[in-house]
Amino acid sequence: MIQKFRWKFIGTSVAALFVVLLLTLGGLVWVTHVQSQNEVDRVLTALVKNEGHLSPKNAKPAFGDQRDPINRNFLGGQYNPEAVYQYRYFAVTIDESHRVHVINDNNVYKVNNSKIQSITRAALENGDKSGVVALGQNQYAFRVAKNSTGETMIVFLNETLIFNRFWLLFRVALVLGSGALIVFALVLILVSGKAIKPTVDAYHKQQEFITNAGHELKTPLAVISANTEMEEMLGNNSEWNESNKEQVAKLTKLINRLISLARTGEMGELTLSKIDFSKIVEETTKDFKSVMKKNDLVYQVSVREGLNVLAEKHTLAEIVNILLDNAQKYCDPHGKIQVKLTKGGTLSKYAVLRVENTYREGKGKDYSHFFDRFYRDDKSHNSKKGGFGIGLAMAQELVEAFHGKISAHHKGEDIVFTVSLKIAK
């Protein structure tokens, strides 16, 4: 259980760091992408206004007089006249005969007229006013507008170079984020033992206290039981003696459960082997027949033969015993208890045990707490059906030791407990 808690602590810490890195590095990458896209839009705007030409002077209105104060003062920074020389672009016009005329191709490398013709036709193909077209290894953003003479003009801007900063940051963030997670996980694995040591010590002290207190309580209970039996032998048999015997039996059972629960957390990994689950369920359900009959309960058992699971024999029998005892204890008067052992499905690798009993009051209850230690559904502690915790908490720990699953839910008028264990080949 301690190792499980340790790995849960490590997993939670790594997941928390992952969220922090995702928000910080992801936010930085997203802002860079938005900034790059805004830069493309501003350069295209400047090219359109200046009919395909950029200079430090004519580009200033688009770069220095941005309306967005955050982008101007924080993201984009102040206007730098030299910035216009970093962009690769060209511009063309389309006459009435749909012929392409290059008006500026001085700022691109190895883009001849034939390539300009083809990329222009690709830009006009869908009739869009703006978009992106590919030219070799580069992506060119374009915008269609009218020049001062009324001709159709198209300006093209190499956005691949502008987005290079974004892709570089994306790769760096991915590598650094992954590296940080790996290093953090390794460091956490090395130091997690010390980090959870106070919790581990408290847990061991709790287990030791339960075990020692249980053994100490057994002695006075044995004396009370012996005195009660002596009273009966002397002929002083009364309802008070019967009440004492019942309370002693109840306390003895409670103490044994507490000690078993403490030992469950201390026993570490169980040695699992191939166990006949069907046989154990059949034998355990037979032992409860008289109890069910005494309480006037309808008792139905259905067991599929030959289901073997990976478990430990006596511990597996204790799980079935806990579920049956819980069912008869909290079943409605004259209610019904059903026990079914089946295979999960045709191709399923799990054996499924279902123990359900009539429990009309269970509708709408929070079943997530039923397996908590010492949990009581009745906060007043007055109800006979108040406690769900000790036996079920023990059953959950035992099932998890077998690498299985246990759950509880309410269906119709019944409360259903389900145990799934892997079938042994």
Tab-separated table of N, CA, C and O in Angstrom, residues 163-212:
chain	number	residue	atom	x	y	z
A	163	PHE	N	7.129	32.795	-39.870
A	163	PHE	CA	6.705	31.766	-38.917
A	163	PHE	C	7.856	30.876	-38.450
A	163	PHE	O	7.640	29.994	-37.617
A	164	ASN	N	9.053	31.083	-38.984
A	164	ASN	CA	10.203	30.297	-38.523
A	164	ASN	C	10.437	30.465	-37.025
A	164	ASN	O	10.813	29.531	-36.324
A	165	ARG	N	10.225	31.704	-36.536
A	165	ARG	CA	10.403	31.949	-35.097
A	165	ARG	C	9.419	31.128	-34.281
A	165	ARG	O	9.752	30.591	-33.228
A	166	PHE	N	8.175	31.051	-34.788
A	166	PHE	CA	7.156	30.271	-34.086
A	166	PHE	C	7.524	28.790	-34.037
A	166	PHE	O	7.455	28.155	-32.968
A	167	TRP	N	7.929	28.220	-35.176
A	167	TRP	CA	8.266	26.797	-35.212
A	167	TRP	C	9.509	26.482	-34.396
A	167	TRP	O	9.611	25.426	-33.766
A	168	LEU	N	10.466	27.409	-34.386
A	168	LEU	CA	11.657	27.211	-33.547
A	168	LEU	C	11.260	27.189	-32.070
A	168	LEU	O	11.693	26.310	-31.314
A	169	LEU	N	10.430	28.116	-31.662
A	169	LEU	CA	9.984	28.165	-30.271
A	169	LEU	C	9.160	26.919	-29.929
A	169	LEU	O	9.275	26.374	-28.820
A	170	PHE	N	8.337	26.462	-30.878
A	170	PHE	CA	7.521	25.264	-30.645
A	170	PHE	C	8.408	24.052	-30.385
A	170	PHE	O	8.171	23.280	-29.447
A	171	ARG	N	9.444	23.879	-31.211
A	171	ARG	CA	10.351	22.730	-31.030
A	171	ARG	C	11.132	22.833	-29.723
A	171	ARG	O	11.295	21.840	-29.000
A	172	VAL	N	11.601	24.038	-29.424
A	172	VAL	CA	12.349	24.227	-28.178
A	172	VAL	C	11.458	23.968	-26.968
A	172	VAL	O	11.862	23.307	-26.002
A	173	ALA	N	10.218	24.463	-27.019
A	173	ALA	CA	9.283	24.254	-25.908
A	173	ALA	C	8.972	22.773	-25.733
A	173	ALA	O	8.876	22.269	-24.599
A	174	LEU	N	8.818	22.058	-26.855
A	174	LEU	CA	8.519	20.625	-26.788
A	174	LEU	C	9.672	19.856	-26.155
A	174	LEU	O	9.469	19.014	-25.269
A	175	VAL	N	10.895	20.167	-26.590
A	175	VAL	CA	12.074	19.464	-26.058
A	175	VAL	C	12.306	19.820	-24.592
A	175	VAL	O	12.515	18.932	-23.747
A	176	LEU	N	12.271	21.123	-24.281
A	176	LEU	CA	12.517	21.545	-22.902
A	176	LEU	C	11.422	21.058	-21.955
A	176	LEU	O	11.707	20.635	-20.831
A	177	GLY	N	10.167	21.115	-22.421
A	177	GLY	CA	9.065	20.643	-21.581
A	177	GLY	C	9.173	19.161	-21.296
A	177	GLY	O	9.014	18.714	-20.145
A	178	SER	N	9.448	18.362	-22.338
A	178	SER	CA	9.608	16.913	-22.152
A	178	SER	C	10.800	16.608	-21.251
A	178	SER	O	10.719	15.759	-20.358
A	179	GLY	N	11.909	17.326	-21.497
A	179	GLY	CA	13.096	17.116	-20.660
A	179	GLY	C	12.841	17.468	-19.209
A	179	GLY	O	13.269	16.756	-18.294
A	180	ALA	N	12.131	18.573	-18.977
A	180	ALA	CA	11.815	18.986	-17.610
A	180	ALA	C	10.949	17.951	-16.902
A	180	ALA	O	11.165	17.646	-15.725
A	181	LEU	N	9.963	17.399	-17.628
A	181	LEU	CA	9.110	16.370	-17.033
A	181	LEU	C	9.906	15.125	-16.657
A	181	LEU	O	9.725	14.550	-15.578
A	182	ILE	N	10.794	14.697	-17.557
A	182	ILE	CA	11.597	13.496	-17.296
A	182	ILE	C	12.527	13.712	-16.109
A	182	ILE	O	12.612	12.878	-15.201
A	183	VAL	N	13.224	14.844	-16.093
A	183	VAL	CA	14.152	15.140	-14.992
A	183	VAL	C	13.386	15.253	-13.670
A	183	VAL	O	13.814	14.715	-12.635
A	184	PHE	N	12.258	15.952	-13.708
A	184	PHE	CA	11.445	16.115	-12.498
A	184	PHE	C	10.970	14.761	-11.980
A	184	PHE	O	11.005	14.506	-10.764
A	185	ALA	N	10.527	13.884	-12.892
A	185	ALA	CA	10.064	12.556	-12.481
A	185	ALA	C	11.197	11.745	-11.858
A	185	ALA	O	11.003	11.075	-10.832
A	186	LEU	N	12.389	11.803	-12.463
A	186	LEU	CA	13.527	11.061	-11.926
A	186	LEU	C	13.923	11.574	-10.543
A	186	LEU	O	14.191	10.784	-9.623
A	187	VAL	N	13.969	12.901	-10.397
A	187	VAL	CA	14.310	13.485	-9.092
A	187	VAL	C	13.256	13.112	-8.055
A	187	VAL	O	13.578	12.772	-6.907
A	188	LEU	N	11.998	13.160	-8.471
A	188	LEU	CA	10.906	12.838	-7.555
A	188	LEU	C	10.967	11.377	-7.109
A	188	LEU	O	10.688	11.062	-5.945
A	189	ILE	N	11.325	10.486	-8.029
A	189	ILE	CA	11.460	9.072	-7.667
A	189	ILE	C	12.550	8.893	-6.618
A	189	ILE	O	12.407	8.097	-5.673
A	190	LEU	N	13.630	9.678	-6.747
A	190	LEU	CA	14.756	9.552	-5.808
A	190	LEU	C	14.425	10.123	-4.428
A	190	LEU	O	14.863	9.578	-3.406
A	191	VAL	N	13.659	11.210	-4.397
A	191	VAL	CA	13.417	11.888	-3.109
A	191	VAL	C	12.022	11.621	-2.542
A	191	VAL	O	11.725	12.073	-1.428
A	192	SER	N	11.166	10.916	-3.283
A	192	SER	CA	9.783	10.715	-2.828
A	192	SER	C	9.715	9.928	-1.523
A	192	SER	O	8.802	10.126	-0.718
A	193	GLY	N	10.690	9.028	-1.330
A	193	GLY	CA	10.701	8.254	-0.088
A	193	GLY	C	10.789	9.157	1.130
A	193	GLY	O	10.062	8.965	2.121
A	194	LYS	N	11.660	10.178	1.057
A	194	LYS	CA	11.790	11.118	2.170
A	194	LYS	C	10.570	12.030	2.273
A	194	LYS	O	10.167	12.417	3.373
A	195	ALA	N	10.006	12.375	1.131
A	195	ALA	CA	8.868	13.302	1.118
A	195	ALA	C	7.650	12.714	1.816
A	195	ALA	O	6.912	13.422	2.503
A	196	ILE	N	7.425	11.407	1.644
A	196	ILE	CA	6.233	10.783	2.241
A	196	ILE	C	6.551	10.042	3.533
A	196	ILE	O	5.683	9.370	4.087
A	197	LYS	N	7.803	10.179	4.026
A	197	LYS	CA	8.198	9.449	5.240
A	197	LYS	C	7.300	9.768	6.436
A	197	LYS	O	6.906	8.846	7.173
A	198	PRO	N	6.936	11.053	6.705
A	198	PRO	CA	6.038	11.316	7.838
A	198	PRO	C	4.700	10.594	7.704
A	198	PRO	O	4.169	10.080	8.686
A	199	THR	N	4.159	10.563	6.481
A	199	THR	CA	2.896	9.859	6.258
A	199	THR	C	3.061	8.362	6.474
A	199	THR	O	2.199	7.706	7.075
A	200	VAL	N	4.182	7.806	6.003
A	200	VAL	CA	4.447	6.372	6.175
A	200	VAL	C	4.588	6.026	7.644
A	200	VAL	O	4.044	5.020	8.123
A	201	ASP	N	5.314	6.877	8.394
A	201	ASP	CA	5.489	6.624	9.823
A	201	ASP	C	4.159	6.660	10.560
A	201	ASP	O	3.888	5.811	11.431
A	202	ALA	N	3.334	7.644	10.212
A	202	ALA	CA	2.017	7.750	10.854
A	202	ALA	C	1.158	6.535	10.530
A	202	ALA	O	0.429	6.015	11.388
A	203	TYR	N	1.257	6.065	9.284
A	203	TYR	CA	0.480	4.893	8.873
A	203	TYR	C	0.913	3.656	9.659
A	203	TYR	O	0.078	2.892	10.150
A	204	HIS	N	2.238	3.456	9.796
A	204	HIS	CA	2.736	2.294	10.535
A	204	HIS	C	2.348	2.363	12.013
A	204	HIS	O	2.009	1.338	12.622
A	205	LYS	N	2.383	3.563	12.585
A	205	LYS	CA	1.978	3.706	13.980
A	205	LYS	C	0.497	3.390	14.157
A	205	LYS	O	0.097	2.790	15.159
A	206	GLN	N	-0.310	3.812	13.179
A	206	GLN	CA	-1.738	3.510	13.245
A	206	GLN	C	-1.978	2.009	13.180
A	206	GLN	O	-2.774	1.457	13.959
A	207	GLN	N	-1.269	1.336	12.266
A	207	GLN	CA	-1.416	-0.104	12.146
A	207	GLN	C	-0.976	-0.815	13.426
A	207	GLN	O	-1.628	-1.747	13.898
A	208	GLU	N	0.144	-0.343	13.982
A	208	GLU	CA	0.656	-0.953	15.211
A	208	GLU	C	-0.306	-0.746	16.375
A	208	GLU	O	-0.533	-1.655	17.185
A	209	PHE	N	-0.893	0.466	16.456
A	209	PHE	CA	-1.843	0.747	17.527
A	209	PHE	C	-3.073	-0.148	17.429
A	209	PHE	O	-3.539	-0.701	18.429
A	210	ILE	N	-3.608	-0.284	16.199
A	210	ILE	CA	-4.799	-1.123	16.027
A	210	ILE	C	-4.516	-2.564	16.433
A	210	ILE	O	-5.308	-3.193	17.137
A	211	THR	N	-3.355	-3.075	16.012
A	211	THR	CA	-2.998	-4.460	16.335
A	211	THR	C	-2.817	-4.652	17.841
A	211	THR	O	-3.365	-5.586	18.441
A	212	ASN	N	-2.064	-3.754	18.472
A	212	ASN	CA	-1.808	-3.886	19.910
A	212	ASN	C	-3.075	-3.696	20.731
A	212	ASN	O	-3.330	-4.455	21.685
